[in-house]
mmCIF file of N, CA, C and O in Angstrom:
data_model
loop_
_atom_site.group_PDB
_atom_site.id
_atom_site.type_symbol
_atom_site.label_atom_id
_atom_site.label_comp_id
_atom_site.label_asym_id
_atom_site.label_seq_id
_atom_site.Cartn_x
_atom_site.Cartn_y
_atom_site.Cartn_z
ATOM 1 N N MET A 104 101.424 123.533 135.006
ATOM 2 C CA MET A 104 102.087 124.105 136.488
ATOM 3 C C MET A 104 103.363 124.584 135.915
ATOM 4 O O MET A 104 104.446 123.333 135.185
ATOM 5 N N LEU A 105 104.195 125.816 136.051
ATOM 6 C CA LEU A 105 105.515 125.754 135.752
ATOM 7 C C LEU A 105 106.649 125.198 136.994
ATOM 8 O O LEU A 105 106.452 125.470 137.976
ATOM 9 N N ARG A 106 107.408 124.853 135.818
ATOM 10 C CA ARG A 106 108.018 124.561 136.993
ATOM 11 C C ARG A 106 108.845 125.335 137.993
ATOM 12 O O ARG A 106 109.219 126.222 137.170
ATOM 13 N N ASN A 107 110.082 125.192 138.878
ATOM 14 C CA ASN A 107 110.291 125.535 139.860
ATOM 15 C C ASN A 107 110.390 127.287 139.878
ATOM 16 O O ASN A 107 110.651 128.273 140.050
ATOM 17 N N SER A 108 108.679 127.555 140.121
ATOM 18 C CA SER A 108 107.854 128.551 140.075
ATOM 19 C C SER A 108 107.940 129.006 141.943
ATOM 20 O O SER A 108 107.391 129.987 142.216
ATOM 21 N N LEU A 109 108.403 128.654 142.040
ATOM 22 C CA LEU A 109 108.047 128.420 143.836
ATOM 23 C C LEU A 109 109.428 129.414 144.407
ATOM 24 O O LEU A 109 110.540 129.551 144.000
ATOM 25 N N THR A 110 108.876 130.316 145.553
ATOM 26 C CA THR A 110 110.325 131.313 145.728
ATOM 27 C C THR A 110 111.008 130.781 147.365
ATOM 28 O O THR A 110 110.411 129.190 147.480
ATOM 29 N N SER A 111 111.150 131.347 147.531
ATOM 30 C CA SER A 111 112.523 130.509 148.451
ATOM 31 C C SER A 111 111.735 130.461 150.223
ATOM 32 O O SER A 111 112.332 129.295 150.829
ATOM 33 N N LYS A 112 110.842 130.826 150.222
ATOM 34 C CA LYS A 112 109.656 130.964 151.896
ATOM 35 C C LYS A 112 108.988 130.089 151.016
ATOM 36 O O LYS A 112 108.928 128.972 152.761
ATOM 37 N N GLN A 113 108.656 129.848 150.320
ATOM 38 C CA GLN A 113 108.053 128.303 149.781
ATOM 39 C C GLN A 113 108.705 127.343 149.505
ATOM 40 O O GLN A 113 108.131 126.419 150.705
ATOM 41 N N VAL A 114 110.031 127.422 149.854
ATOM 42 C CA VAL A 114 110.108 126.143 149.570
ATOM 43 C C VAL A 114 110.614 125.539 150.602
ATOM 44 O O VAL A 114 111.286 124.466 151.280
ATOM 45 N N ARG A 115 110.997 126.334 151.474
ATOM 46 C CA ARG A 115 111.716 126.074 153.302
ATOM 47 C C ARG A 115 110.515 125.116 153.873
ATOM 48 O O ARG A 115 110.696 125.146 154.776
ATOM 49 N N LYS A 116 108.926 126.306 153.587
ATOM 50 C CA LYS A 116 108.313 125.205 154.495
ATOM 51 C C LYS A 116 107.959 124.278 153.771
ATOM 52 O O LYS A 116 107.399 123.299 154.289
ATOM 53 N N LEU A 117 107.962 124.195 152.783
ATOM 54 C CA LEU A 117 107.102 122.372 152.225
ATOM 55 C C LEU A 117 108.820 121.924 152.795
ATOM 56 O O LEU A 117 108.718 120.303 152.521
ATOM 57 N N ARG A 118 110.364 122.047 152.296
ATOM 58 C CA ARG A 118 111.015 121.111 152.686
ATOM 59 C C ARG A 118 111.326 120.828 154.325
ATOM 60 O O ARG A 118 111.032 119.578 154.919
ATOM 61 N N SER A 119 110.132 122.011 155.430
ATOM 62 C CA SER A 119 109.887 122.068 156.960
ATOM 63 C C SER A 119 108.739 120.227 156.704
ATOM 64 O O SER A 119 108.639 119.713 157.552
ATOM 65 N N LEU A 120 108.069 120.684 156.041
ATOM 66 C CA LEU A 120 107.415 119.965 155.848
ATOM 67 C C LEU A 120 106.914 118.789 155.576
ATOM 68 O O LEU A 120 107.114 117.440 156.235
ATOM 69 N N GLY A 121 108.450 117.921 154.569
ATOM 70 C CA GLY A 121 108.592 117.154 153.341
ATOM 71 C C GLY A 121 110.159 116.088 155.341
ATOM 72 O O GLY A 121 109.881 115.391 154.944
ATOM 73 N N MET A 122 109.974 116.977 156.168
ATOM 74 C CA MET A 122 111.002 116.168 156.994
ATOM 75 C C MET A 122 110.694 115.119 157.552
ATOM 76 O O MET A 122 110.804 114.249 157.740
ATOM 77 N N THR A 123 108.710 115.185 157.867
ATOM 78 C CA THR A 123 108.037 114.257 158.398
ATOM 79 C C THR A 123 107.580 113.050 157.696
ATOM 80 O O THR A 123 107.082 112.109 158.128
ATOM 81 N N GLU A 124 107.660 113.187 156.083
ATOM 82 C CA GLU A 124 107.423 112.714 155.665
ATOM 83 C C GLU A 124 107.516 111.207 155.016
ATOM 84 O O GLU A 124 108.865 111.186 155.444
ATOM 85 N N GLU A 125 106.897 110.335 155.033
ATOM 86 C CA GLU A 125 107.715 108.914 154.374
ATOM 87 C C GLU A 125 107.361 108.633 153.261
ATOM 88 O O GLU A 125 106.845 109.435 152.582
ATOM 89 N N ALA A 126 109.416 107.834 152.214
ATOM 90 C CA ALA A 126 108.387 108.230 151.047
ATOM 91 C C ALA A 126 107.863 106.885 150.456
ATOM 92 O O ALA A 126 107.647 105.799 151.117
ATOM 93 N N VAL A 127 106.804 107.883 149.887
ATOM 94 C CA VAL A 127 105.914 107.446 149.089
ATOM 95 C C VAL A 127 105.831 106.797 148.071
ATOM 96 O O VAL A 127 105.635 105.528 147.267
ATOM 97 N N VAL A 128 106.939 107.084 147.182
ATOM 98 C CA VAL A 128 107.403 106.157 145.758
ATOM 99 C C VAL A 128 108.764 105.996 145.428
ATOM 100 O O VAL A 128 109.645 106.801 146.414
ATOM 101 N N MET A 129 109.138 104.936 145.614
ATOM 102 C CA MET A 129 110.472 104.288 145.524
ATOM 103 C C MET A 129 110.517 104.344 144.186
ATOM 104 O O MET A 129 110.043 103.176 143.007
ATOM 105 N N ILE A 130 111.757 104.091 143.740
ATOM 106 C CA ILE A 130 112.468 104.486 142.423
ATOM 107 C C ILE A 130 112.900 103.695 142.307
ATOM 108 O O ILE A 130 114.352 102.887 143.245
ATOM 109 N N GLY A 131 112.762 101.600 142.220
ATOM 110 C CA GLY A 131 113.445 100.574 141.951
ATOM 111 C C GLY A 131 115.086 100.371 140.710
ATOM 112 O O GLY A 131 115.274 101.373 140.171
ATOM 113 N N LYS A 132 115.091 99.087 140.364
ATOM 114 C CA LYS A 132 116.276 98.861 139.205
ATOM 115 C C LYS A 132 115.726 99.176 137.940
ATOM 116 O O LYS A 132 116.752 98.592 137.641
ATOM 117 N N GLU A 133 114.819 98.976 138.213
ATOM 118 C CA GLU A 133 113.972 99.325 136.606
ATOM 119 C C GLU A 133 114.690 100.953 136.213
ATOM 120 O O GLU A 133 113.697 101.028 135.072
ATOM 121 N N GLY A 134 114.398 101.432 137.176
ATOM 122 C CA GLY A 134 114.326 103.192 136.746
ATOM 123 C C GLY A 134 112.823 103.503 136.814
ATOM 124 O O GLY A 134 112.449 103.100 137.792
ATOM 125 N N VAL A 135 112.927 105.227 136.176
ATOM 126 C CA VAL A 135 112.125 105.663 135.956
ATOM 127 C C VAL A 135 110.739 104.847 134.517
ATOM 128 O O VAL A 135 110.975 105.634 133.536
ATOM 129 N N THR A 136 110.246 104.064 135.335
ATOM 130 C CA THR A 136 108.862 103.399 134.353
ATOM 131 C C THR A 136 108.050 104.516 133.861
ATOM 132 O O THR A 136 107.572 105.317 135.422
ATOM 133 N N PRO A 137 106.987 104.407 133.561
ATOM 134 C CA PRO A 137 105.803 104.676 133.491
ATOM 135 C C PRO A 137 105.138 103.667 134.113
ATOM 136 O O PRO A 137 104.336 105.820 135.362
ATOM 137 N N ALA A 138 104.450 103.136 135.720
ATOM 138 C CA ALA A 138 104.559 103.003 136.261
ATOM 139 C C ALA A 138 104.721 103.698 137.263
ATOM 140 O O ALA A 138 103.544 104.233 138.194
ATOM 141 N N VAL A 139 106.646 103.698 137.251
ATOM 142 C CA VAL A 139 106.576 104.806 138.394
ATOM 143 C C VAL A 139 105.990 105.962 138.611
ATOM 144 O O VAL A 139 105.654 107.224 139.529
ATOM 145 N N VAL A 140 106.476 106.811 137.559
ATOM 146 C CA VAL A 140 105.635 107.905 136.698
ATOM 147 C C VAL A 140 103.860 107.989 137.368
ATOM 148 O O VAL A 140 103.651 109.347 137.599
ATOM 149 N N ALA A 141 103.216 106.903 136.540
ATOM 150 C CA ALA A 141 101.569 107.183 137.236
ATOM 151 C C ALA A 141 102.464 107.143 138.993
ATOM 152 O O ALA A 141 100.730 107.914 139.164
ATOM 153 N N SER A 142 102.198 106.468 139.163
ATOM 154 C CA SER A 142 102.049 106.403 140.072
ATOM 155 C C SER A 142 102.495 107.472 141.411
ATOM 156 O O SER A 142 101.582 107.946 142.720
ATOM 157 N N ALA A 143 103.715 107.851 141.284
ATOM 158 C CA ALA A 143 104.228 109.569 141.791
ATOM 159 C C ALA A 143 103.206 110.600 141.910
ATOM 160 O O ALA A 143 102.659 111.671 142.222
ATOM 161 N N ARG A 144 102.216 110.296 139.399
ATOM 162 C CA ARG A 144 101.766 111.503 139.880
ATOM 163 C C ARG A 144 100.252 111.039 140.100
ATOM 164 O O ARG A 144 99.109 112.362 141.437
ATOM 165 N N GLU A 145 99.256 110.267 140.899
ATOM 166 C CA GLU A 145 97.941 109.771 141.356
ATOM 167 C C GLU A 145 99.239 110.914 142.587
ATOM 168 O O GLU A 145 98.267 111.067 143.639
ATOM 169 N N ALA A 146 100.171 110.407 143.533
ATOM 170 C CA ALA A 146 100.732 110.248 145.132
ATOM 171 C C ALA A 146 100.046 112.071 145.137
ATOM 172 O O ALA A 146 99.470 113.153 146.154
ATOM 173 N N ILE A 147 100.349 111.982 144.297
ATOM 174 C CA ILE A 147 100.960 114.343 144.296
ATOM 175 C C ILE A 147 99.157 114.331 143.979
ATOM 176 O O ILE A 147 99.334 115.413 144.499
ATOM 177 N N LYS A 148 99.019 114.474 142.865
ATOM 178 C CA LYS A 148 97.331 113.912 143.698
ATOM 179 C C LYS A 148 96.566 114.617 144.471
ATOM 180 O O LYS A 148 96.023 115.987 144.470
ATOM 181 N N LYS A 149 97.327 113.723 145.147
ATOM 182 C CA LYS A 149 96.400 113.357 146.419
ATOM 183 C C LYS A 149 96.862 114.548 147.122
ATOM 184 O O LYS A 149 96.246 115.106 148.525
ATOM 185 N N ARG A 150 98.246 113.632 147.456
ATOM 186 C CA ARG A 150 98.856 114.765 148.192
ATOM 187 C C ARG A 150 99.464 116.090 148.637
ATOM 188 O O ARG A 150 100.271 117.211 149.286
ATOM 189 N N GLU A 151 99.768 116.145 147.432
ATOM 190 C CA GLU A 151 100.612 118.038 146.711
ATOM 191 C C GLU A 151 101.911 117.797 147.358
ATOM 192 O O GLU A 151 102.955 117.682 146.134
ATOM 193 N N LEU A 152 102.550 117.017 148.337
ATOM 194 C CA LEU A 152 103.612 116.952 147.810
ATOM 195 C C LEU A 152 103.734 115.269 148.855
ATOM 196 O O LEU A 152 103.408 114.809 149.814
ATOM 197 N N ILE A 153 105.332 114.693 148.053
ATOM 198 C CA ILE A 153 105.536 113.796 148.358
ATOM 199 C C ILE A 153 106.976 113.354 148.909
ATOM 200 O O ILE A 153 108.235 114.523 147.963
ATOM 201 N N LYS A 154 107.167 111.668 149.047
ATOM 202 C CA LYS A 154 109.032 111.903 149.109
ATOM 203 C C LYS A 154 109.436 110.719 148.075
ATOM 204 O O LYS A 154 108.167 109.570 148.258
ATOM 205 N N VAL A 155 110.671 110.659 147.641
ATOM 206 C CA VAL A 155 111.017 109.996 146.634
ATOM 207 C C VAL A 155 112.231 109.099 146.718
ATOM 208 O O VAL A 155 113.421 109.806 148.149
ATOM 209 N N ARG A 156 112.206 107.903 147.128
ATOM 210 C CA ARG A 156 113.474 107.598 147.390
ATOM 211 C C ARG A 156 114.396 106.478 146.349
ATOM 212 O O ARG A 156 113.252 105.924 145.193
ATOM 213 N N VAL A 157 115.412 106.748 146.185
ATOM 214 C CA VAL A 157 116.402 105.801 144.951
ATOM 215 C C VAL A 157 116.977 105.196 145.912
ATOM 216 O O VAL A 157 117.751 104.823 146.688
ATOM 217 N N LEU A 158 116.441 103.836 145.071
ATOM 218 C CA LEU A 158 118.185 102.302 145.939
ATOM 219 C C LEU A 158 119.126 102.794 145.422
ATOM 220 O O LEU A 158 119.497 103.453 144.064
ATOM 221 N N GLN A 159 119.984 102.118 146.270
ATOM 222 C CA GLN A 159 121.273 101.832 145.436
ATOM 223 C C GLN A 159 121.599 101.543 144.143
ATOM 224 O O GLN A 159 123.215 102.103 144.202
ATOM 225 N N ASN A 160 121.666 101.432 143.618
ATOM 226 C CA ASN A 160 121.616 100.437 142.680
ATOM 227 C C ASN A 160 121.260 101.450 141.264
ATOM 228 O O ASN A 160 122.326 101.690 140.206
ATOM 229 N N GLU A 161 120.023 102.670 141.875
ATOM 230 C CA GLU A 161 119.974 103.772 140.312
ATOM 231 C C GLU A 161 120.790 104.477 140.927
ATOM 232 O O GLU A 161 121.005 105.460 141.461
ATOM 233 N N PRO A 162 120.866 106.074 139.385
ATOM 234 C CA PRO A 162 121.903 107.013 139.501
ATOM 235 C C PRO A 162 121.070 107.832 140.893
ATOM 236 O O PRO A 162 119.815 107.713 140.291
ATOM 237 N N GLU A 163 121.449 108.993 140.875
ATOM 238 C CA GLU A 163 120.325 110.078 142.034
ATOM 239 C C GLU A 163 119.363 110.920 141.151
ATOM 240 O O GLU A 163 119.067 111.134 141.287
ATOM 241 N N ASP A 164 120.073 111.024 139.517
ATOM 242 C CA ASP A 164 118.996 111.680 139.219
ATOM 243 C C ASP A 164 118.323 111.254 138.378
ATOM 244 O O ASP A 164 117.751 112.089 137.616
ATOM 245 N N ALA A 165 117.948 110.182 138.673
ATOM 246 C CA ALA A 165 116.872 110.207 139.108
ATOM 247 C C ALA A 165 115.162 110.764 138.821
ATOM 248 O O ALA A 165 114.225 110.458 139.196
ATOM 249 N N ILE A 166 115.129 111.067 140.097
ATOM 250 C CA ILE A 166 115.229 111.986 141.174
ATOM 251 C C ILE A 166 114.755 113.023 140.383
ATOM 252 O O ILE A 166 112.824 113.684 139.644
ATOM 253 N N THR A 167 115.397 113.694 139.031
ATOM 254 C CA THR A 167 115.832 114.736 138.494
ATOM 255 C C THR A 167 114.128 114.267 137.415
ATOM 256 O O THR A 167 113.049 115.153 137.341
ATOM 257 N N VAL A 168 114.594 113.435 136.720
ATOM 258 C CA VAL A 168 114.130 112.539 135.772
ATOM 259 C C VAL A 168 112.953 112.486 135.825
ATOM 260 O O VAL A 168 111.711 113.361 135.064
ATOM 261 N N LEU A 169 111.765 111.706 137.219
ATOM 262 C CA LEU A 169 110.941 111.625 137.790
ATOM 263 C C LEU A 169 109.958 112.929 137.836
ATOM 264 O O LEU A 169 109.172 113.224 137.384
ATOM 265 N N ALA A 170 111.190 113.992 138.473
ATOM 266 C CA ALA A 170 110.006 115.493 138.863
ATOM 267 C C ALA A 170 109.223 115.911 137.419
ATOM 268 O O ALA A 170 108.338 115.992 136.863
ATOM 269 N N GLU A 171 110.473 115.579 136.294
ATOM 270 C CA GLU A 171 110.398 116.099 135.022
ATOM 271 C C GLU A 171 109.428 115.598 134.162
ATOM 272 O O GLU A 171 108.359 115.691 133.218
ATOM 273 N N ARG A 172 108.988 113.788 134.170
ATOM 274 C CA ARG A 172 107.609 113.352 133.785
ATOM 275 C C ARG A 172 106.995 113.350 134.363
ATOM 276 O O ARG A 172 105.178 113.626 133.632
ATOM 277 N N ALA A 173 107.082 114.295 135.846
ATOM 278 C CA ALA A 173 104.945 113.886 135.955
ATOM 279 C C ALA A 173 104.921 115.381 135.883
ATOM 280 O O ALA A 173 103.892 116.185 136.839
ATOM 281 N N ASP A 174 105.484 115.976 135.794
ATOM 282 C CA ASP A 174 105.315 117.258 135.856
ATOM 283 C C ASP A 174 105.304 118.188 137.178
ATOM 284 O O ASP A 174 104.009 119.017 137.969
ATOM 285 N N ALA A 175 105.986 118.235 138.342
ATOM 286 C CA ALA A 175 106.425 118.444 139.649
ATOM 287 C C ALA A 175 107.125 119.348 140.261
ATOM 288 O O ALA A 175 108.636 119.675 139.026
ATOM 289 N N ASN A 176 107.310 119.962 141.114
ATOM 290 C CA ASN A 176 108.560 121.090 141.018
ATOM 291 C C ASN A 176 109.002 120.090 142.041
ATOM 292 O O ASN A 176 108.604 119.330 142.880
ATOM 293 N N LEU A 177 110.516 120.034 141.746
ATOM 294 C CA LEU A 177 111.681 119.778 142.706
ATOM 295 C C LEU A 177 112.088 120.652 143.544
ATOM 296 O O LEU A 177 112.656 121.777 143.254
ATOM 297 N N VAL A 178 111.463 120.081 145.344
ATOM 298 C CA VAL A 178 111.884 120.580 146.186
ATOM 299 C C VAL A 178 113.226 120.897 146.339
ATOM 300 O O VAL A 178 114.441 121.815 147.057
ATOM 301 N N GLN A 179 113.595 119.527 146.532
ATOM 302 C CA GLN A 179 114.616 119.050 147.993
ATOM 303 C C GLN A 179 115.084 118.075 147.239
ATOM 304 O O GLN A 179 114.705 116.706 146.957
ATOM 305 N N VAL A 180 116.435 117.929 147.015
ATOM 306 C CA VAL A 180 117.532 117.145 147.027
ATOM 307 C C VAL A 180 118.200 116.498 147.673
ATOM 308 O O VAL A 180 118.898 117.580 147.715
ATOM 309 N N ILE A 181 118.843 115.494 148.946
ATOM 310 C CA ILE A 181 119.003 114.449 149.495
ATOM 311 C C ILE A 181 119.622 113.234 149.693
ATOM 312 O O ILE A 181 119.053 112.866 150.022
ATOM 313 N N GLY A 182 120.858 113.442 149.589
ATOM 314 C CA GLY A 182 121.221 111.567 149.052
ATOM 315 C C GLY A 182 121.024 111.522 148.105
ATOM 316 O O GLY A 182 120.385 111.288 146.794
ATOM 317 N N ARG A 183 119.743 110.474 148.889
ATOM 318 C CA ARG A 183 119.048 109.596 147.509
ATOM 319 C C ARG A 183 116.961 109.791 147.699
ATOM 320 O O ARG A 183 115.667 108.971 147.368
ATOM 321 N N ASN A 184 117.243 110.822 148.618
ATOM 322 C CA ASN A 184 115.410 111.763 148.739
ATOM 323 C C ASN A 184 115.293 112.940 147.888
ATOM 324 O O ASN A 184 116.673 113.487 147.761
ATOM 325 N N GLY A 185 114.000 112.573 148.177
ATOM 326 C CA GLY A 185 113.865 114.451 147.442
ATOM 327 C C GLY A 185 112.687 114.660 147.486
ATOM 328 O O GLY A 185 111.685 113.188 147.891
ATOM 329 N N LEU A 186 112.313 115.356 147.984
ATOM 330 C CA LEU A 186 110.517 115.539 147.499
ATOM 331 C C LEU A 186 110.371 116.021 146.171
ATOM 332 O O LEU A 186 111.003 117.104 145.692
ATOM 333 N N LEU A 187 109.310 116.179 146.363
ATOM 334 C CA LEU A 187 108.417 116.719 144.811
ATOM 335 C C LEU A 187 106.707 117.086 144.878
ATOM 336 O O LEU A 187 106.375 116.658 146.627
ATOM 337 N N PHE A 188 106.744 118.874 144.045
ATOM 338 C CA PHE A 188 105.631 118.957 144.806
ATOM 339 C C PHE A 188 104.581 119.520 143.876
ATOM 340 O O PHE A 188 105.403 120.261 142.909
ATOM 341 N N GLN A 189 102.620 120.208 143.857
ATOM 342 C CA GLN A 189 102.476 120.066 142.635
ATOM 343 C C GLN A 189 101.423 120.725 142.945
ATOM 344 O O GLN A 189 100.755 120.049 144.519
ATOM 345 N N ARG A 190 100.844 121.423 143.098
ATOM 346 C CA ARG A 190 99.837 122.146 144.022
ATOM 347 C C ARG A 190 98.549 122.063 143.239
ATOM 348 O O ARG A 190 98.631 121.691 142.232
ATOM 349 N N ASN A 191 97.702 121.507 143.877
ATOM 350 C CA ASN A 191 96.570 120.598 143.810
ATOM 351 C C ASN A 191 95.682 122.109 143.387
ATOM 352 O O ASN A 191 94.404 122.677 144.910
ATOM 353 N N PHE A 192 94.851 122.205 142.338
ATOM 354 C CA PHE A 192 94.259 124.023 142.783
ATOM 355 C C PHE A 192 92.540 123.396 142.533
ATOM 356 O O PHE A 192 92.054 124.270 143.626
ATOM 357 N N ASP A 193 92.006 122.342 142.636
ATOM 358 C CA ASP A 193 91.173 121.310 143.494
ATOM 359 C C ASP A 193 90.905 121.262 144.064
ATOM 360 O O ASP A 193 89.486 122.303 145.211
ATOM 361 N N LYS A 194 91.747 121.275 145.357
ATOM 362 C CA LYS A 194 91.682 120.311 146.649
ATOM 363 C C LYS A 194 92.657 120.897 146.925
ATOM 364 O O LYS A 194 93.992 120.334 147.123
ATOM 365 N N PRO A 195 92.794 122.179 147.508
ATOM 366 C CA PRO A 195 94.387 122.403 148.079
ATOM 367 C C PRO A 195 94.806 122.335 148.846
ATOM 368 O O PRO A 195 94.005 122.108 150.620
ATOM 369 N N ARG A 196 95.638 121.433 150.058
ATOM 370 C CA ARG A 196 96.001 120.690 150.534
ATOM 371 C C ARG A 196 97.001 121.213 152.098
ATOM 372 O O ARG A 196 97.100 121.080 153.248
ATOM 373 N N ILE A 197 98.426 121.753 151.066
ATOM 374 C CA ILE A 197 98.526 122.598 151.815
ATOM 375 C C ILE A 197 98.769 124.307 151.321
ATOM 376 O O ILE A 197 99.531 124.557 149.903
ATOM 377 N N GLU A 198 99.320 124.906 152.415
ATOM 378 C CA GLU A 198 98.980 126.714 151.517
ATOM 379 C C GLU A 198 100.297 127.531 151.816
ATOM 380 O O GLU A 198 100.482 127.429 153.071
ATOM 381 N N LEU A 199 100.021 127.909 150.762
ATOM 382 C CA LEU A 199 101.852 128.716 150.985
ATOM 383 C C LEU A 199 101.770 129.736 150.389
ATOM 384 O O LEU A 199 100.825 130.262 150.387
#
């Protein structure tokens, strides 16, 4: 999937859906490890849209690194929270 292939309307809808979500993936002091990437990919496959939280000791660009490694669209970053989206073509849950 091409990253950043979302229109502004789609981003707006995903941001509104992400407001009610709880953080599913936490990036801790180890940073973006293969285990974190694997759990993010698994969660994205099931949910399509996930919220990611970075702990205080880590740089905030860790969300961008995770999005690149998980092949997901980075929808939004606010402070230490971010939204990642990847369309599941087999079982779509979010209609854009």
